[in-house]
Amino acid sequence: MKALVYQGPGQKDWIEKDKPGIEKPTDVIVKVTKTTICGTDLHILKGDVPAVTPGRTLGHEGVGIVEAVGDAVANFKPGDPVLISCVTSCGKCANCKRQLYAHCDDGGWILGHLIDGTQAEYVRIPHGDNSLYPIPEGADEEALVMLSDIMPTGLEIGVQYGRVKPGDTVAIVGAGPVGMSVLLTAQFYSPGKLIMIDMDPARLELAKQFGATDTLQVGSVDVVEEIMKMTGGLGVDVAIEAVGVPATFDTCQKIVSAGGSIANVGVHGKPVELHIEELWIKNINISMGLVSTNTTPMLLKTLGSGKVDPAKLVTHRLKLDEIMDAYEIFGNAAREKAMKIILTA
């Protein structure tokens, strides 16, 4: 089979690899039909995730058809269409028992990280019964790919960890795919204001279409000053960092109100400076983490009811064997006006 393989910082190849097989009774082999590229994959390619070693197939999102199942798999059979979760969970360990699947003793985020991932023609999914979801009949598969990672990430780590409540003023720093997912899912909680902050005017315009009440373009205005004007000098109730660089986290520190929350969603490859000398007195909450995907069943229901439409995040569609071109497009997202790319086998 063909797979997109990490070969060290800055290096990747679309090469021939052995097709995966059943290794444990709980495994499921999936023939990938649609996948995508995540910002985390770009962080890996920059060398920000040293646990990823050369030779690893990247990717942790997608949908496909069950090819084979291990003897212990009860919920799936060959031919079943499935949604692949970015997080693998055994369902039995102490962390899984409290729905903290991100820290499963025998799983967590391992696809495209510690084991081969989904940017390939086939992928092995450990603990298939707990790490795959049946695709409802007639469901939009492009929308479902967004439910592998970015939508539950935006909801869990941004909105829920950020404690978004009805009437809140929420600022989202970063209008990339995860920031847009935060924007879409924050609307479940009826905040009063949703302010999107980014450098790219095209993404800010898109954010307005997705429900942002206000937008601020970094570089054309003093973001902190404008936020304080908009909030009567108080700051925002919830500041959500969705980029993963020190400057954006610092913006969140400067705009959060007393009693507010900072929710860090971005993947950081460098240290950030925590201004605890200013924040200690403000009674704020700071949160961060890796998605557990415990909201995926709920998101599947909202998708089925039409309450959310993550398919509108898709801006480009290519064939799976055009993945090298897709990385070029996604790596130059501002120039290419790219949000999410669907790769179809």
Short mmCIF file of C-alpha atoms in Angstrom, two decimals:
data_model
loop_
_atom_site.label_atom_id
_atom_site.label_comp_id
_atom_site.label_asym_id
_atom_site.label_seq_id
_atom_site.Cartn_x
_atom_site.Cartn_y
_atom_site.Cartn_z
CA MET A 1 0.00 0.00 0.00
CA LYS A 2 0.99 3.68 -0.23
CA ALA A 3 1.44 5.89 2.84
CA LEU A 4 2.62 9.39 3.76
CA VAL A 5 5.70 8.79 5.93
CA TYR A 6 7.60 11.15 8.22
CA GLN A 7 11.34 10.96 7.53
CA GLY A 8 12.62 13.45 10.09
CA PRO A 9 12.11 17.21 10.65
CA GLY A 10 11.09 18.86 7.39
CA GLN A 11 11.01 15.57 5.48
CA LYS A 12 8.12 13.39 4.30
CA ASP A 13 7.51 10.93 1.45
CA TRP A 14 4.58 9.18 -0.23
CA ILE A 15 5.99 5.68 -0.40
CA GLU A 16 5.16 2.00 -0.57
CA LYS A 17 4.73 0.27 2.81
CA ASP A 18 3.50 -3.10 3.98
CA LYS A 19 -0.26 -3.27 4.47
CA PRO A 20 -1.07 -3.55 8.19
CA GLY A 21 -2.47 -6.77 9.59
CA ILE A 22 -4.24 -7.91 12.75
CA GLU A 23 -1.72 -7.93 15.63
CA LYS A 24 -4.07 -8.27 18.60
CA PRO A 25 -7.58 -9.73 18.95
CA THR A 26 -9.03 -6.25 19.54
CA ASP A 27 -7.59 -4.79 16.30
CA VAL A 28 -9.59 -3.61 13.31
CA ILE A 29 -8.05 -3.01 9.87
CA VAL A 30 -9.73 -0.14 8.01
CA LYS A 31 -9.47 0.69 4.33
CA VAL A 32 -9.25 4.49 4.38
CA THR A 33 -11.73 6.22 2.07
CA LYS A 34 -11.29 9.82 3.22
CA THR A 35 -8.66 11.48 5.40
CA THR A 36 -7.20 14.94 5.97
CA ILE A 37 -4.18 16.87 7.24
CA CYS A 38 -4.12 18.41 10.72
CA GLY A 39 -2.12 21.32 12.08
CA THR A 40 -0.57 18.78 14.45
CA ASP A 41 0.93 17.04 11.41
CA LEU A 42 2.67 20.31 10.53
CA HIS A 43 3.98 20.57 14.09
CA ILE A 44 5.36 17.02 13.74
CA LEU A 45 7.09 17.94 10.50
CA LYS A 46 8.70 20.93 12.21
CA GLY A 47 10.13 18.60 14.84
CA ASP A 48 7.83 19.82 17.64
CA VAL A 49 6.77 16.26 18.58
CA PRO A 50 10.00 14.30 19.14
CA ALA A 51 8.13 11.10 20.03
CA VAL A 52 7.33 10.74 16.32
CA THR A 53 10.23 8.84 14.78
CA PRO A 54 11.33 8.55 11.14
CA GLY A 55 9.36 5.94 9.23
CA ARG A 56 6.05 6.74 10.93
CA THR A 57 2.92 7.03 8.77
CA LEU A 58 1.24 10.31 9.71
CA GLY A 59 -2.43 11.14 10.17
CA HIS A 60 -5.07 10.58 12.83
CA GLU A 61 -8.33 11.51 11.11
CA GLY A 62 -10.58 9.82 8.61
CA VAL A 63 -13.38 7.50 7.63
CA GLY A 64 -13.23 4.14 5.93
CA ILE A 65 -14.54 0.62 5.45
CA VAL A 66 -13.72 -2.23 7.82
CA GLU A 67 -11.41 -4.67 6.03
CA ALA A 68 -10.75 -7.19 8.81
CA VAL A 69 -11.41 -7.62 12.54
CA GLY A 70 -9.67 -9.43 15.37
CA ASP A 71 -11.35 -12.33 17.17
CA ALA A 72 -12.33 -10.17 20.17
CA VAL A 73 -14.06 -7.42 18.14
CA ALA A 74 -17.81 -7.49 18.71
CA ASN A 75 -19.18 -4.21 17.32
CA PHE A 76 -17.86 -4.28 13.75
CA LYS A 77 -17.53 -6.63 10.82
CA PRO A 78 -15.89 -6.42 7.38
CA GLY A 79 -17.75 -4.02 5.11
CA ASP A 80 -18.94 -1.68 7.88
CA PRO A 81 -18.40 2.06 7.21
CA VAL A 82 -16.69 3.68 10.22
CA LEU A 83 -15.51 6.98 11.64
CA ILE A 84 -11.96 6.78 12.98
CA SER A 85 -11.38 8.59 16.27
CA CYS A 86 -8.04 10.38 16.65
CA VAL A 87 -7.84 8.86 20.14
CA THR A 88 -7.57 5.14 20.83
CA SER A 89 -9.22 3.85 24.01
CA CYS A 90 -9.27 0.43 25.64
CA GLY A 91 -12.43 1.29 27.57
CA LYS A 92 -11.22 -0.63 30.63
CA CYS A 93 -8.41 1.28 32.37
CA ALA A 94 -8.89 3.81 35.17
CA ASN A 95 -8.63 6.81 32.83
CA CYS A 96 -11.05 5.34 30.29
CA LYS A 97 -13.51 4.65 33.11
CA ARG A 98 -13.65 8.41 33.74
CA GLN A 99 -13.85 9.18 30.00
CA LEU A 100 -10.29 10.53 29.94
CA TYR A 101 -9.56 8.55 26.81
CA ALA A 102 -6.64 10.83 25.92
CA HIS A 103 -4.71 9.12 28.70
CA CYS A 104 -5.78 5.53 28.12
CA ASP A 105 -3.17 3.16 29.56
CA ASP A 106 -3.00 1.36 26.20
CA GLY A 107 -3.94 4.11 23.79
CA GLY A 108 -4.61 7.83 23.75
CA TRP A 109 -3.28 9.79 20.81
CA ILE A 110 -1.16 7.11 19.18
CA LEU A 111 -2.29 7.19 15.52
CA GLY A 112 0.30 8.99 13.42
CA HIS A 113 2.26 9.52 16.63
CA LEU A 114 3.39 6.27 18.24
CA ILE A 115 1.89 3.90 15.66
CA ASP A 116 1.17 4.28 11.94
CA GLY A 117 -1.72 6.58 11.13
CA THR A 118 -4.48 7.29 8.62
CA GLN A 119 -2.68 9.05 5.76
CA ALA A 120 -2.44 5.73 3.99
CA GLU A 121 -4.57 3.28 2.05
CA TYR A 122 -5.05 1.09 5.14
CA VAL A 123 -4.69 1.63 8.89
CA ARG A 124 -4.71 -0.65 11.93
CA ILE A 125 -6.97 0.59 14.74
CA PRO A 126 -6.21 -0.92 18.17
CA HIS A 127 -9.20 -1.44 20.49
CA GLY A 128 -11.50 -1.08 17.51
CA ASP A 129 -14.73 -1.53 19.48
CA ASN A 130 -13.97 1.60 21.52
CA SER A 131 -12.02 3.63 18.93
CA LEU A 132 -14.36 3.50 15.93
CA TYR A 133 -17.92 4.73 15.41
CA PRO A 134 -20.45 3.33 12.94
CA ILE A 135 -21.34 5.81 10.22
CA PRO A 136 -25.08 6.54 10.14
CA GLU A 137 -26.78 5.81 6.83
CA GLY A 138 -26.77 8.85 4.55
CA ALA A 139 -24.26 10.81 6.66
CA ASP A 140 -21.93 13.29 4.95
CA GLU A 141 -18.51 11.61 5.10
CA GLU A 142 -16.66 14.90 4.61
CA ALA A 143 -18.41 16.30 7.68
CA LEU A 144 -17.61 13.12 9.59
CA VAL A 145 -13.88 13.53 8.95
CA MET A 146 -14.13 16.78 10.94
CA LEU A 147 -15.48 14.71 13.85
CA SER A 148 -12.31 12.62 14.04
CA ASP A 149 -10.39 15.38 15.80
CA ILE A 150 -10.99 19.09 15.26
CA MET A 151 -14.64 19.30 16.28
CA PRO A 152 -14.29 17.37 19.56
CA THR A 153 -11.01 19.21 20.22
CA GLY A 154 -12.67 22.59 19.78
CA LEU A 155 -15.62 21.58 21.93
CA GLU A 156 -13.82 19.77 24.75
CA ILE A 157 -10.53 21.66 25.12
CA GLY A 158 -11.78 25.07 24.00
CA VAL A 159 -15.45 25.44 24.88
CA GLN A 160 -15.96 23.02 27.77
CA TYR A 161 -12.58 23.53 29.44
CA GLY A 162 -13.07 27.27 28.91
CA ARG A 163 -16.40 27.05 30.78
CA VAL A 164 -18.34 28.97 28.12
CA LYS A 165 -21.76 30.00 29.45
CA PRO A 166 -24.82 31.75 28.02
CA GLY A 167 -24.15 35.46 27.62
CA ASP A 168 -20.35 35.18 27.87
CA THR A 169 -17.97 37.28 25.82
CA VAL A 170 -15.62 34.79 24.17
CA ALA A 171 -12.45 35.60 22.22
CA ILE A 172 -10.90 32.95 19.98
CA VAL A 173 -7.30 33.67 19.04
CA GLY A 174 -6.62 31.86 15.77
CA ALA A 175 -9.07 31.29 12.91
CA GLY A 176 -7.60 28.02 11.65
CA PRO A 177 -9.55 24.74 11.52
CA VAL A 178 -9.51 24.21 15.30
CA GLY A 179 -10.36 27.85 16.01
CA MET A 180 -13.28 27.58 13.60
CA SER A 181 -14.37 24.37 15.35
CA VAL A 182 -14.34 26.27 18.65
CA LEU A 183 -16.46 28.95 16.98
CA LEU A 184 -19.02 26.45 15.71
CA THR A 185 -19.33 24.49 18.95
CA ALA A 186 -19.29 27.51 21.28
CA GLN A 187 -22.64 28.44 19.79
CA PHE A 188 -24.18 25.39 21.54
CA TYR A 189 -23.87 27.47 24.75
CA SER A 190 -25.34 30.78 23.46
CA PRO A 191 -22.48 33.18 24.32
CA GLY A 192 -23.28 36.87 24.02
CA LYS A 193 -20.24 37.75 21.89
CA LEU A 194 -17.91 35.60 19.82
CA ILE A 195 -14.81 37.56 18.84
CA MET A 196 -12.45 35.95 16.30
CA ILE A 197 -8.84 37.20 16.19
CA ASP A 198 -6.46 36.38 13.33
CA MET A 199 -3.97 37.90 10.89
CA ASP A 200 -5.78 36.65 7.77
CA PRO A 201 -8.69 38.84 6.56
CA ALA A 202 -10.08 35.99 4.43
CA ARG A 203 -10.33 33.72 7.46
CA LEU A 204 -11.93 36.49 9.49
CA GLU A 205 -14.54 36.96 6.78
CA LEU A 206 -15.23 33.23 6.88
CA ALA A 207 -15.53 33.42 10.68
CA LYS A 208 -18.34 35.97 10.29
CA GLN A 209 -20.19 33.51 8.05
CA PHE A 210 -19.71 30.83 10.71
CA GLY A 211 -21.19 32.93 13.51
CA ALA A 212 -18.54 35.33 14.83
CA THR A 213 -20.17 38.51 16.11
CA ASP A 214 -16.93 40.50 15.85
CA THR A 215 -13.52 40.08 14.20
CA LEU A 216 -10.14 41.70 14.86
CA GLN A 217 -7.24 41.56 12.43
CA VAL A 218 -3.83 41.26 14.07
CA GLY A 219 -1.50 43.89 12.63
CA SER A 220 -4.20 46.32 11.59
CA VAL A 221 -5.43 47.06 15.11
CA ASP A 222 -4.09 46.81 18.65
CA VAL A 223 -6.05 43.70 19.63
CA VAL A 224 -5.72 44.14 23.39
CA GLU A 225 -6.76 47.78 23.20
CA GLU A 226 -9.76 46.96 21.02
CA ILE A 227 -10.88 44.13 23.30
CA MET A 228 -10.77 46.43 26.30
CA LYS A 229 -12.83 49.03 24.43
CA MET A 230 -15.40 46.38 23.47
CA THR A 231 -15.71 45.11 27.03
CA GLY A 232 -15.69 48.40 28.95
CA GLY A 233 -12.18 47.71 30.22
CA LEU A 234 -13.12 44.37 31.78
CA GLY A 235 -11.72 41.88 29.27
CA VAL A 236 -13.34 38.72 27.97
CA ASP A 237 -14.98 35.99 30.03
CA VAL A 238 -13.24 33.29 28.02
CA ALA A 239 -10.02 33.62 25.98
CA ILE A 240 -9.30 30.58 23.81
CA GLU A 241 -5.83 30.07 22.30
CA ALA A 242 -6.00 28.07 19.06
CA VAL A 243 -2.61 28.57 17.40
CA GLY A 244 0.19 27.23 19.58
CA VAL A 245 2.74 30.07 19.65
CA PRO A 246 3.86 32.25 22.58
CA ALA A 247 2.41 35.48 21.16
CA THR A 248 -1.15 34.15 20.96
CA PHE A 249 -1.07 32.73 24.47
CA ASP A 250 0.24 36.09 25.68
CA THR A 251 -2.70 37.83 24.02
CA CYS A 252 -5.05 35.58 25.98
CA GLN A 253 -3.31 36.51 29.23
CA LYS A 254 -3.77 40.20 28.47
CA ILE A 255 -7.45 40.09 27.51
CA VAL A 256 -8.96 37.72 30.09
CA SER A 257 -11.23 39.32 32.67
CA ALA A 258 -11.19 38.84 36.42
CA GLY A 259 -12.98 35.58 37.12
CA GLY A 260 -12.49 34.50 33.52
CA SER A 261 -10.90 31.50 31.82
CA ILE A 262 -8.00 30.90 29.45
CA ALA A 263 -8.36 27.68 27.48
CA ASN A 264 -5.25 26.68 25.57
CA VAL A 265 -6.05 24.45 22.58
CA GLY A 266 -2.98 25.04 20.41
CA VAL A 267 -0.05 22.63 20.21
CA HIS A 268 3.01 24.45 21.57
CA GLY A 269 6.53 23.57 20.48
CA LYS A 270 8.21 26.32 22.49
CA PRO A 271 7.89 27.54 26.10
CA VAL A 272 5.52 30.39 26.85
CA GLU A 273 5.90 33.00 29.56
CA LEU A 274 3.18 32.76 32.20
CA HIS A 275 2.60 36.18 33.74
CA ILE A 276 1.57 34.83 37.10
CA GLU A 277 2.69 38.09 38.73
CA GLU A 278 -0.28 39.74 37.01
CA LEU A 279 -2.72 36.83 36.88
CA TRP A 280 -2.58 35.51 40.45
CA ILE A 281 -4.90 38.22 41.70
CA LYS A 282 -7.50 37.88 38.92
CA ASN A 283 -9.20 34.65 40.05
CA ILE A 284 -8.89 33.07 36.63
CA ASN A 285 -8.87 29.48 35.43
CA ILE A 286 -6.20 28.25 32.98
CA SER A 287 -6.79 24.95 31.20
CA MET A 288 -5.18 22.91 28.46
CA GLY A 289 -5.08 19.34 27.30
CA LEU A 290 -5.42 16.66 24.69
CA VAL A 291 -8.85 15.81 23.33
CA SER A 292 -10.48 12.68 24.75
CA THR A 293 -13.24 12.53 22.09
CA ASN A 294 -15.81 11.71 24.77
CA THR A 295 -18.13 14.22 23.01
CA THR A 296 -18.05 12.37 19.67
CA PRO A 297 -21.39 10.55 20.22
CA MET A 298 -23.06 13.87 21.02
CA LEU A 299 -21.48 15.53 17.99
CA LEU A 300 -22.72 12.70 15.77
CA LYS A 301 -26.25 13.44 17.00
CA THR A 302 -25.92 17.19 16.39
CA LEU A 303 -24.60 16.46 12.90
CA GLY A 304 -27.53 14.16 12.22
CA SER A 305 -30.02 16.76 13.43
CA GLY A 306 -28.46 19.53 11.33
CA LYS A 307 -27.53 21.62 14.38
CA VAL A 308 -23.93 21.90 13.19
CA ASP A 309 -22.39 21.61 9.72
CA PRO A 310 -18.64 21.00 9.94
CA ALA A 311 -18.48 20.16 6.21
CA LYS A 312 -18.32 23.89 5.51
CA LEU A 313 -14.79 23.85 6.92
CA VAL A 314 -13.68 21.92 3.80
CA THR A 315 -12.06 24.21 1.23
CA HIS A 316 -10.03 21.79 -0.92
CA ARG A 317 -10.59 18.28 -2.26
CA LEU A 318 -7.82 16.11 -3.68
CA LYS A 319 -7.08 12.45 -4.30
CA LEU A 320 -5.16 10.59 -1.60
CA ASP A 321 -2.22 10.08 -3.95
CA GLU A 322 -2.02 13.87 -4.32
CA ILE A 323 -1.19 14.20 -0.62
CA MET A 324 2.22 15.79 -1.24
CA ASP A 325 0.44 18.61 -3.10
CA ALA A 326 -2.10 18.78 -0.29
CA TYR A 327 0.66 19.35 2.27
CA GLU A 328 2.01 22.19 0.13
CA ILE A 329 -1.44 23.78 0.05
CA PHE A 330 -2.12 23.25 3.76
CA GLY A 331 1.35 24.47 4.72
CA ASN A 332 0.61 27.73 2.88
CA ALA A 333 -2.95 28.05 4.08
CA ALA A 334 -3.16 31.85 3.99
CA ARG A 335 -1.89 32.04 0.41
CA GLU A 336 -4.10 29.15 -0.73
CA LYS A 337 -7.13 30.18 1.36
CA ALA A 338 -7.12 26.65 2.78
CA MET A 339 -9.02 25.47 5.84
CA LYS A 340 -9.45 21.70 5.67
CA ILE A 341 -8.47 19.43 2.78
CA ILE A 342 -10.37 16.22 2.08
CA LEU A 343 -8.22 13.47 0.57
CA THR A 344 -10.25 10.73 -1.10
CA ALA A 345 -8.81 7.30 -1.85
#
